[in-house]
Amino acid sequence: MDYFQKELETMSADQKFVLQSEKLVKAVKYVYENQKPYREKMDAIKLKPSDIKSIKDLPKLPFVTKQDLRDSYPFGMMAASRRDLVRLHASSATTGKLTVSGHTQHDIDAWSECAARSLVMAGADRESIVHVSYGYGLFTGGLGMHYAAEKLGAVCVPASAGNTQKQIQLLVDFGADIICCTPSYIIYLTEEMERMGLKPGVDIKLKGGCFGAETWTEEMRADIEKRLGIRACDIYGLSEICGPGVASDCQYKTGMHFQEDHYFPEIVDVNTLEPIGYKEEGELVITTLDREGMPLLRYRTRDIASLNNDPCPCGRTTVKLNKITGRSDDMLIIRGVNVFPSQIESVLLQNPNVEPHYHITVDRVNNLDVMEIAVELSPNFALDNVAGIENLQQKLKAEMASALSVGAKIKLVSPGTITRFEGKSKRLTDLRKK
Ligand code: DLL
């Protein structure tokens, strides 16, 4: 099976335009009638639902922000009645209130179909055993991929996050061919499997994985693919829209196929908020085209990325989301220079002498920003090779300065000393915010 829903994944540009336009016109009317905070936004600019005639009119609509969701906590953005809602999810907020997301049965079905398309792109079919190590609960990773696996008709192993030894035992005993977890967790699992002497292809039968929920780089992908011998697909999503499966990689990795029959992407300039062209980087804005529970028109995700519309050898005609490079709110400003943690990861992982385990600490000393990057040495690197360690430190320092245009202190630490994560990783401590 190459596609889960071929007719929707390979629509012509004209078919797509008609479908998206019809859905948008309906969605705007529905939102205007059922979502008071958005109706007020439209009234404030004297925009009527009848002003939206096709998908081309999308930029006329006002944005929705995370703050709007917080202001209407918990249920102010729900457009469906309590009777029709079947599930709530919520995203853990680092500050303030949770952002709540409500779904009707229709919404769960649409989301599960999109995430099932992602599983197929990672190599799954009805015969697959899909091991889900994303956390189950308010976080959408676990339940999202679980329903996707069942929608596909595969066998789902709802392992959830944590208990790494048991996860490995299940992988060996059940022989799962597809795994779903964060990129940082697959690295952790791989390390443990290597330590236990388990061989990919022999003891571990994995062929592919859907890895997302956090930013990761091409270097990390190459590392995972090499160590496990699998197809490592990026999968994007957010609880405000649905969860995992909004967009994901196929085997060709030409960008993540965006499931634009349900979720429409735009990239806007971060300063002017005007839509920008393909391959230009800006903030990703998403419109749900047929969601009932909590429809969102022009939701500002804060994720920084670009789109591309190049043809993909897989035959899917959807627009593609290039790797997320960061969130506008995790961008660091170090002495006036914008730095994304993904740039740091990229430099580190190009060096075979260090491992993909690092932590960034930023502080202000005598009114000057200072950044320290602690990174684990590769287990093959002799810890008593003092001169070698010093050379490596200088090399990384120079590479970092050239890639980031700002200096950083490099601290090389022993293998296994940086905290591992079962869910989303936390690789940054910004002491300036205290
Ligand atoms: O992380 C949903 C998800 C679960 C996606 C499992 C993929 C796999 P939230 O907890 O609401 O939902 O966090 C959403 O995580 O706005 C991005 O900043 C980040 N994110 C999600 N996927 C990716 C990815 C889930 N593939 C937020 N690459 C989003 C980079 C990602 N960042």
Coordinates of C-alpha atoms and ligand atoms in Angstrom, one line a residue:
M1 CA 0.0 0.0 0.0
D2 CA 1.6 3.3 -1.1
Y3 CA -1.2 5.7 -0.1
F4 CA -3.8 5.6 2.6
Q5 CA -6.3 7.9 0.7
K6 CA -4.8 8.2 -2.8
E7 CA -7.6 10.3 -4.3
L8 CA -7.2 13.0 -1.6
E9 CA -3.4 12.8 -1.5
T10 CA -2.9 13.2 -5.2
M11 CA -5.5 15.8 -6.2
S12 CA -4.8 18.1 -9.1
A13 CA -4.3 21.8 -8.3
D14 CA -7.8 22.6 -9.7
Q15 CA -9.5 19.9 -7.7
K16 CA -7.7 21.1 -4.6
F17 CA -8.7 24.7 -5.2
V18 CA -12.4 23.8 -5.5
L19 CA -12.4 21.5 -2.5
Q20 CA -10.5 24.0 -0.2
S21 CA -12.6 26.9 -1.4
E22 CA -15.9 25.1 -0.7
K23 CA -14.7 24.0 2.7
L24 CA -13.4 27.5 3.6
V25 CA -16.6 29.2 2.7
K26 CA -18.6 26.8 4.9
A27 CA -16.0 27.0 7.7
V28 CA -16.1 30.8 7.8
K29 CA -19.9 30.8 8.0
Y30 CA -19.9 28.1 10.7
V31 CA -17.3 29.9 12.8
Y32 CA -19.1 33.3 12.5
E33 CA -22.3 31.7 13.7
N34 CA -20.8 29.5 16.5
Q35 CA -17.5 31.0 17.8
K36 CA -18.2 34.3 19.5
P37 CA -14.5 35.5 20.0
Y38 CA -13.9 35.1 16.2
R39 CA -17.2 36.7 15.3
E40 CA -16.2 39.7 17.3
K41 CA -12.8 39.9 15.4
M42 CA -14.7 39.8 12.1
D43 CA -17.2 42.4 13.2
A44 CA -14.4 44.7 14.4
I45 CA -13.1 44.9 10.8
K46 CA -16.5 44.8 9.2
L47 CA -15.9 41.5 7.4
K48 CA -18.9 39.4 6.6
P49 CA -18.8 35.6 5.9
S50 CA -20.1 36.4 2.4
D51 CA -16.9 38.3 1.7
I52 CA -15.0 35.0 1.6
K53 CA -15.7 33.4 -1.7
S54 CA -12.6 31.1 -2.2
I55 CA -9.4 30.1 -0.6
K56 CA -7.8 33.1 -2.3
D57 CA -9.7 35.3 0.2
L58 CA -8.0 33.7 3.2
P59 CA -5.7 36.7 3.9
K60 CA -8.7 38.9 4.5
L61 CA -9.5 37.0 7.7
P62 CA -8.0 38.0 11.0
F63 CA -5.5 35.8 12.9
V64 CA -6.1 33.7 16.0
T65 CA -3.3 33.6 18.6
K66 CA -2.4 31.4 21.5
Q67 CA -3.4 34.4 23.7
D68 CA -6.9 34.3 22.2
L69 CA -7.1 30.6 23.3
R70 CA -5.9 31.5 26.8
D71 CA -8.4 34.4 27.1
S72 CA -11.2 32.0 26.2
Y73 CA -10.1 29.2 28.6
P74 CA -11.4 26.6 28.9
F75 CA -14.3 26.4 26.4
G76 CA -14.8 29.8 24.8
M77 CA -13.5 28.7 21.4
M78 CA -15.6 25.6 21.1
A79 CA -18.1 25.9 18.2
A80 CA -19.8 22.5 18.7
S81 CA -22.2 21.8 21.5
R82 CA -21.2 19.8 24.5
R83 CA -23.5 17.1 23.2
D84 CA -21.3 16.8 20.0
L85 CA -17.9 17.0 21.6
V86 CA -16.3 13.6 22.3
R87 CA -12.8 14.5 23.5
L88 CA -10.7 17.2 25.0
H89 CA -6.9 17.5 24.7
A90 CA -4.7 20.2 26.2
S91 CA -1.2 21.4 25.7
S92 CA 1.0 21.8 28.7
A93 CA 1.9 25.4 29.0
T94 CA 5.3 26.5 30.3
T95 CA 3.6 29.6 31.6
G96 CA 0.0 30.4 32.4
K97 CA -3.1 28.4 31.5
L98 CA -3.3 25.3 29.3
T99 CA -4.6 25.6 25.8
V100 CA -7.6 23.3 25.5
S101 CA -8.7 21.7 22.2
G102 CA -12.1 20.0 21.7
H103 CA -13.0 17.4 19.1
T104 CA -16.2 15.9 17.7
Q105 CA -16.3 12.4 16.3
H106 CA -15.8 13.9 12.8
D107 CA -12.7 15.7 13.9
I108 CA -11.2 12.6 15.5
D109 CA -11.9 10.7 12.3
A110 CA -10.3 13.4 10.0
W111 CA -7.2 13.6 12.3
S112 CA -6.9 9.8 12.5
E113 CA -7.0 9.6 8.7
C114 CA -4.3 12.2 8.3
A115 CA -2.1 10.5 10.9
A116 CA -2.8 7.1 9.1
R117 CA -1.5 8.7 5.9
S118 CA 1.7 9.5 7.9
L119 CA 2.1 5.9 9.1
V120 CA 1.8 4.7 5.5
M121 CA 4.4 7.3 4.4
A122 CA 6.8 5.8 7.1
G123 CA 6.3 2.4 5.5
A124 CA 3.3 0.9 7.5
D125 CA 0.5 -1.2 6.1
R126 CA -2.3 -3.3 7.5
E127 CA 0.2 -6.0 8.4
S128 CA 2.3 -3.7 10.5
I129 CA 2.8 -3.7 14.2
V130 CA 3.0 0.0 15.3
H131 CA 4.7 0.6 18.6
V132 CA 3.5 4.0 20.1
S133 CA 6.0 5.4 22.6
Y134 CA 4.5 8.9 22.7
G135 CA 2.8 9.7 26.0
Y136 CA -0.9 8.9 26.3
G137 CA -3.0 11.5 27.9
L138 CA -3.8 15.2 27.4
F139 CA -0.7 15.3 25.1
T140 CA -1.9 14.3 21.6
G141 CA 1.1 12.1 20.6
G142 CA 0.0 8.8 22.1
L143 CA -3.7 8.8 21.3
G144 CA -3.2 10.5 17.9
M145 CA -0.9 7.7 16.6
H146 CA -2.9 5.0 18.4
Y147 CA -6.1 6.0 16.5
A148 CA -4.1 6.3 13.3
A149 CA -2.7 2.8 13.6
E150 CA -6.2 1.4 14.2
K151 CA -7.7 3.4 11.3
L152 CA -5.1 1.8 9.1
G153 CA -6.0 -1.6 10.4
A154 CA -2.5 -2.2 11.7
V155 CA -1.8 -3.7 15.2
C156 CA -1.2 -1.0 17.7
V157 CA 1.1 -1.5 20.8
P158 CA 0.1 1.3 23.2
A159 CA 3.4 1.3 25.0
S160 CA 3.2 5.1 26.0
A161 CA 6.3 6.9 27.3
G162 CA 8.8 5.7 29.9
N163 CA 10.2 2.4 31.2
T164 CA 12.8 2.0 28.5
Q165 CA 13.8 -1.6 29.3
K166 CA 10.2 -2.7 28.9
Q167 CA 9.9 -0.8 25.7
I168 CA 12.9 -2.7 24.3
Q169 CA 11.6 -6.0 25.5
L170 CA 8.3 -5.3 23.7
L171 CA 10.1 -4.3 20.5
V172 CA 12.1 -7.5 20.5
D173 CA 9.2 -9.8 21.5
F174 CA 6.4 -8.3 19.4
G175 CA 8.7 -7.4 16.5
A176 CA 7.2 -4.0 15.7
D177 CA 8.1 -2.7 12.3
I178 CA 7.0 0.9 12.9
I179 CA 7.7 3.1 15.9
C180 CA 6.3 6.5 16.9
C181 CA 8.2 8.6 19.5
T182 CA 10.1 11.8 19.8
P183 CA 13.5 12.0 18.0
S184 CA 15.3 12.4 21.3
Y185 CA 13.6 9.3 22.6
I186 CA 14.5 7.1 19.6
I187 CA 18.2 8.2 20.1
Y188 CA 17.9 7.1 23.8
L189 CA 16.3 3.8 22.9
T190 CA 18.9 3.2 20.2
E191 CA 21.7 3.8 22.7
E192 CA 20.2 1.4 25.2
M193 CA 19.7 -1.3 22.4
E194 CA 23.3 -0.9 21.4
R195 CA 24.4 -1.2 25.0
M196 CA 22.4 -4.4 25.3
G197 CA 24.1 -5.7 22.1
L198 CA 20.8 -5.9 20.2
K199 CA 21.2 -5.9 16.4
P200 CA 18.9 -3.9 14.1
G201 CA 17.4 -6.2 11.5
V202 CA 18.1 -9.2 13.6
D203 CA 16.7 -8.6 17.2
I204 CA 14.9 -5.4 16.3
K205 CA 12.6 -5.5 13.3
L206 CA 11.9 -1.8 12.9
K207 CA 11.7 -0.5 9.3
G208 CA 10.4 3.0 9.9
G209 CA 9.3 5.6 12.4
C210 CA 7.2 8.8 12.8
F211 CA 9.4 11.1 14.9
G212 CA 8.1 14.6 15.9
A213 CA 6.8 16.9 18.6
E214 CA 10.1 18.8 18.7
T215 CA 12.6 20.3 16.4
W216 CA 15.4 18.0 15.1
T217 CA 17.9 18.3 12.3
E218 CA 18.8 16.5 9.1
E219 CA 22.0 15.4 10.9
M220 CA 20.0 13.8 13.6
R221 CA 17.9 12.0 11.0
A222 CA 21.0 10.7 9.3
D223 CA 22.3 9.4 12.6
I224 CA 19.0 7.6 13.5
E225 CA 18.8 6.1 10.0
K226 CA 22.3 4.8 10.1
R227 CA 22.3 3.4 13.5
L228 CA 18.9 1.6 13.2
G229 CA 18.8 1.0 9.4
I230 CA 15.2 2.5 9.2
R231 CA 13.3 5.2 7.4
A232 CA 13.1 8.1 9.9
C233 CA 10.2 10.4 9.0
D234 CA 9.5 13.7 10.5
I235 CA 5.9 14.2 11.6
Y236 CA 4.4 17.6 12.6
G237 CA 1.3 18.6 14.5
L238 CA 0.0 20.6 17.3
S239 CA -2.8 20.1 19.8
E240 CA -4.6 23.3 18.9
I241 CA -5.2 22.0 15.3
C242 CA -5.5 18.3 16.1
G243 CA -2.2 16.5 17.0
P244 CA 0.5 14.5 15.1
G245 CA -0.3 14.1 11.3
V246 CA -0.9 17.6 10.1
A247 CA 2.1 17.1 7.9
S248 CA 4.7 14.3 7.5
D249 CA 7.6 13.0 5.4
C250 CA 7.2 10.3 2.8
Q251 CA 10.2 8.1 1.9
Y252 CA 11.7 10.8 -0.4
K253 CA 11.9 13.5 2.4
T254 CA 11.2 16.4 0.1
G255 CA 9.4 18.2 2.9
M256 CA 6.5 17.1 5.0
H257 CA 3.3 16.5 3.0
F258 CA 0.7 18.9 4.4
Q259 CA -2.7 17.4 4.7
E260 CA -4.3 20.4 3.0
D261 CA -7.7 18.9 2.4
H262 CA -8.3 19.4 6.1
Y263 CA -5.6 21.9 7.3
F264 CA -4.5 24.8 5.1
P265 CA -1.0 26.2 5.6
E266 CA 0.3 29.8 5.0
I267 CA 3.7 31.2 5.8
V268 CA 3.6 34.9 6.9
D269 CA 6.4 37.4 7.4
V270 CA 7.2 37.5 11.1
N271 CA 7.2 41.3 11.1
T272 CA 4.5 42.3 8.6
L273 CA 2.4 39.2 9.0
E274 CA 1.8 39.3 5.2
P275 CA 1.8 36.0 3.4
I276 CA 5.1 35.2 1.7
G277 CA 6.1 32.8 -1.1
Y278 CA 7.3 29.2 -1.3
K279 CA 10.8 28.6 0.2
E280 CA 10.7 31.8 2.2
E281 CA 11.0 31.3 5.9
G282 CA 8.4 32.8 8.3
E283 CA 5.7 31.9 10.8
L284 CA 3.4 29.0 9.9
V285 CA -0.3 29.9 10.1
I286 CA -2.9 27.1 9.8
T287 CA -6.6 27.2 9.0
T288 CA -8.7 24.1 9.8
L289 CA -11.0 23.7 6.8
D290 CA -13.6 21.3 8.2
R291 CA -13.2 21.1 12.0
E292 CA -16.3 21.2 14.1
G293 CA -15.2 21.1 17.7
M294 CA -12.8 24.0 17.8
P295 CA -12.3 25.3 14.3
L296 CA -9.4 27.8 14.0
L297 CA -9.1 30.3 11.2
R298 CA -5.6 31.6 10.5
Y299 CA -4.1 30.2 13.7
R300 CA -0.6 31.6 14.3
T301 CA 1.5 28.6 15.4
R302 CA 4.7 30.5 16.3
D303 CA 6.6 27.8 14.4
I304 CA 9.2 29.0 12.0
A305 CA 9.4 27.2 8.7
S306 CA 8.9 27.4 4.9
L307 CA 6.7 25.6 2.4
N308 CA 7.7 24.1 -1.0
N309 CA 5.6 23.1 -3.9
D310 CA 8.2 21.1 -5.8
P311 CA 6.9 17.8 -7.3
C312 CA 7.6 14.8 -5.1
P313 CA 8.5 11.4 -6.7
C314 CA 5.9 9.7 -4.4
G315 CA 3.1 11.2 -6.6
R316 CA 1.5 13.1 -3.7
T317 CA 0.5 16.6 -4.8
T318 CA 0.2 18.3 -1.4
V319 CA 2.3 21.3 -0.6
K320 CA 5.2 20.4 1.7
L321 CA 6.4 21.9 5.0
N322 CA 10.2 22.1 5.2
K323 CA 11.7 21.2 8.6
I324 CA 10.6 23.4 11.4
T325 CA 13.7 25.5 12.3
G326 CA 12.4 26.7 15.6
R327 CA 9.6 28.5 17.4
S328 CA 9.5 32.2 17.3
D329 CA 9.4 32.0 21.1
D330 CA 12.4 29.7 21.5
M331 CA 14.6 31.9 19.4
L332 CA 17.5 33.1 21.5
I333 CA 18.8 36.6 21.1
I334 CA 22.5 36.5 22.1
R335 CA 24.1 39.9 22.1
G336 CA 21.6 41.0 19.5
V337 CA 22.1 37.9 17.2
N338 CA 19.2 35.6 16.6
V339 CA 20.1 32.0 17.4
F340 CA 17.9 28.9 17.1
P341 CA 18.8 25.8 19.0
S342 CA 18.5 23.8 15.8
Q343 CA 21.5 25.6 14.4
I344 CA 23.6 24.5 17.4
E345 CA 22.4 20.9 17.0
S346 CA 23.4 21.0 13.3
V347 CA 27.0 22.0 14.1
L348 CA 27.4 19.5 16.9
L349 CA 26.0 16.5 14.9
Q350 CA 28.4 17.2 12.0
N351 CA 31.2 16.2 14.3
P352 CA 31.6 12.4 14.8
N353 CA 33.4 12.9 18.1
V354 CA 30.4 14.2 20.0
E355 CA 27.0 12.6 20.6
P356 CA 23.5 14.1 20.0
H357 CA 23.1 14.9 23.7
Y358 CA 23.6 18.5 24.6
H359 CA 22.3 21.3 26.8
I360 CA 22.5 25.0 26.2
T361 CA 22.7 27.5 29.1
V362 CA 22.5 31.2 28.5
D363 CA 23.2 33.7 31.2
R364 CA 24.1 37.4 31.5
V365 CA 27.4 38.2 33.2
N366 CA 28.4 41.9 33.6
N367 CA 25.5 42.9 31.3
L368 CA 26.8 40.6 28.5
D369 CA 25.1 37.5 27.2
V370 CA 27.1 34.3 27.6
M371 CA 26.2 31.0 26.1
E372 CA 27.6 27.6 27.2
I373 CA 26.9 24.4 25.2
A374 CA 27.6 21.2 27.1
V375 CA 27.8 18.2 24.8
E376 CA 28.7 14.6 25.4
L377 CA 31.8 13.1 24.0
S378 CA 31.5 10.0 21.9
P379 CA 32.1 6.8 23.9
N380 CA 34.9 6.0 21.4
F381 CA 36.8 9.2 22.4
A382 CA 39.5 8.5 25.0
L383 CA 38.7 10.6 28.1
D384 CA 42.4 10.7 29.1
N385 CA 43.3 12.3 25.7
V386 CA 43.7 15.8 27.2
A387 CA 45.2 17.3 24.1
G388 CA 42.6 15.7 21.9
I389 CA 39.8 17.1 24.1
E390 CA 41.3 20.6 23.9
N391 CA 41.6 20.5 20.1
L392 CA 38.0 19.3 19.8
Q393 CA 36.8 22.0 22.1
Q394 CA 38.6 24.7 20.0
K395 CA 37.3 23.2 16.7
L396 CA 33.7 23.2 17.9
K397 CA 34.1 26.7 19.3
A398 CA 35.3 28.0 15.9
E399 CA 32.6 26.1 14.0
M400 CA 29.9 27.4 16.3
A401 CA 31.1 31.0 16.0
S402 CA 31.1 30.8 12.2
A403 CA 27.6 29.2 12.1
L404 CA 25.9 31.4 14.6
S405 CA 27.9 34.7 14.2
V406 CA 28.2 34.8 18.0
G407 CA 30.6 33.0 20.3
A408 CA 29.8 30.2 22.7
K409 CA 31.7 28.3 25.4
I410 CA 31.9 24.6 24.7
K411 CA 32.0 22.1 27.6
L412 CA 32.7 18.5 26.7
V413 CA 31.2 16.1 29.2
S414 CA 31.5 12.3 29.7
P415 CA 29.2 10.0 27.8
G416 CA 25.9 9.4 29.6
T417 CA 25.9 12.5 31.8
I418 CA 23.3 14.6 30.0
T419 CA 19.7 14.0 30.9
R420 CA 17.7 11.8 28.5
F421 CA 14.1 12.4 27.7
E422 CA 11.1 10.1 27.2
G423 CA 8.9 12.8 25.7
K424 CA 9.8 16.3 24.4
S425 CA 13.4 17.2 25.2
K426 CA 14.4 20.2 27.3
R427 CA 17.7 21.4 26.1
L428 CA 17.8 25.0 27.1
T429 CA 18.2 26.9 30.3
D430 CA 17.9 30.7 30.0
L431 CA 19.0 32.1 33.3
R432 CA 18.5 35.7 32.0
K433 CA 14.7 35.2 32.4
K434 CA 15.1 34.8 36.2
Ligands
DLL1 O1 3.7 18.0 19.8 C1 1.8 17.0 18.6 C2 2.7 16.0 18.1 C3 2.8 14.8 18.7 C4 3.4 16.2 16.9 C5 3.7 13.8 18.2 C6 4.2 15.2 16.4 C7 4.3 14.0 17.0 P1 1.9 20.0 21.1 O2 2.3 19.4 22.4 O3 0.7 20.9 21.1 O4 1.6 18.9 20.1 O5 3.1 20.8 20.6 C8 3.1 21.4 19.3 O6 5.4 21.1 19.0 O7 3.8 23.9 17.6 C9 5.9 22.7 17.4 O8 6.5 23.8 18.1 C10 6.4 21.4 18.0 N1 6.5 20.3 17.0 C11 5.5 19.4 16.8 N2 6.0 18.6 15.8 C12 7.2 19.0 15.4 C13 8.1 18.6 14.4 C14 2.5 18.0 19.6 N3 8.0 17.6 13.7 C15 4.4 22.1 19.0 N4 9.2 19.4 14.3 C16 4.4 22.7 17.7 C17 9.4 20.5 15.1 C18 7.5 20.2 16.2 N5 8.6 20.9 16.0

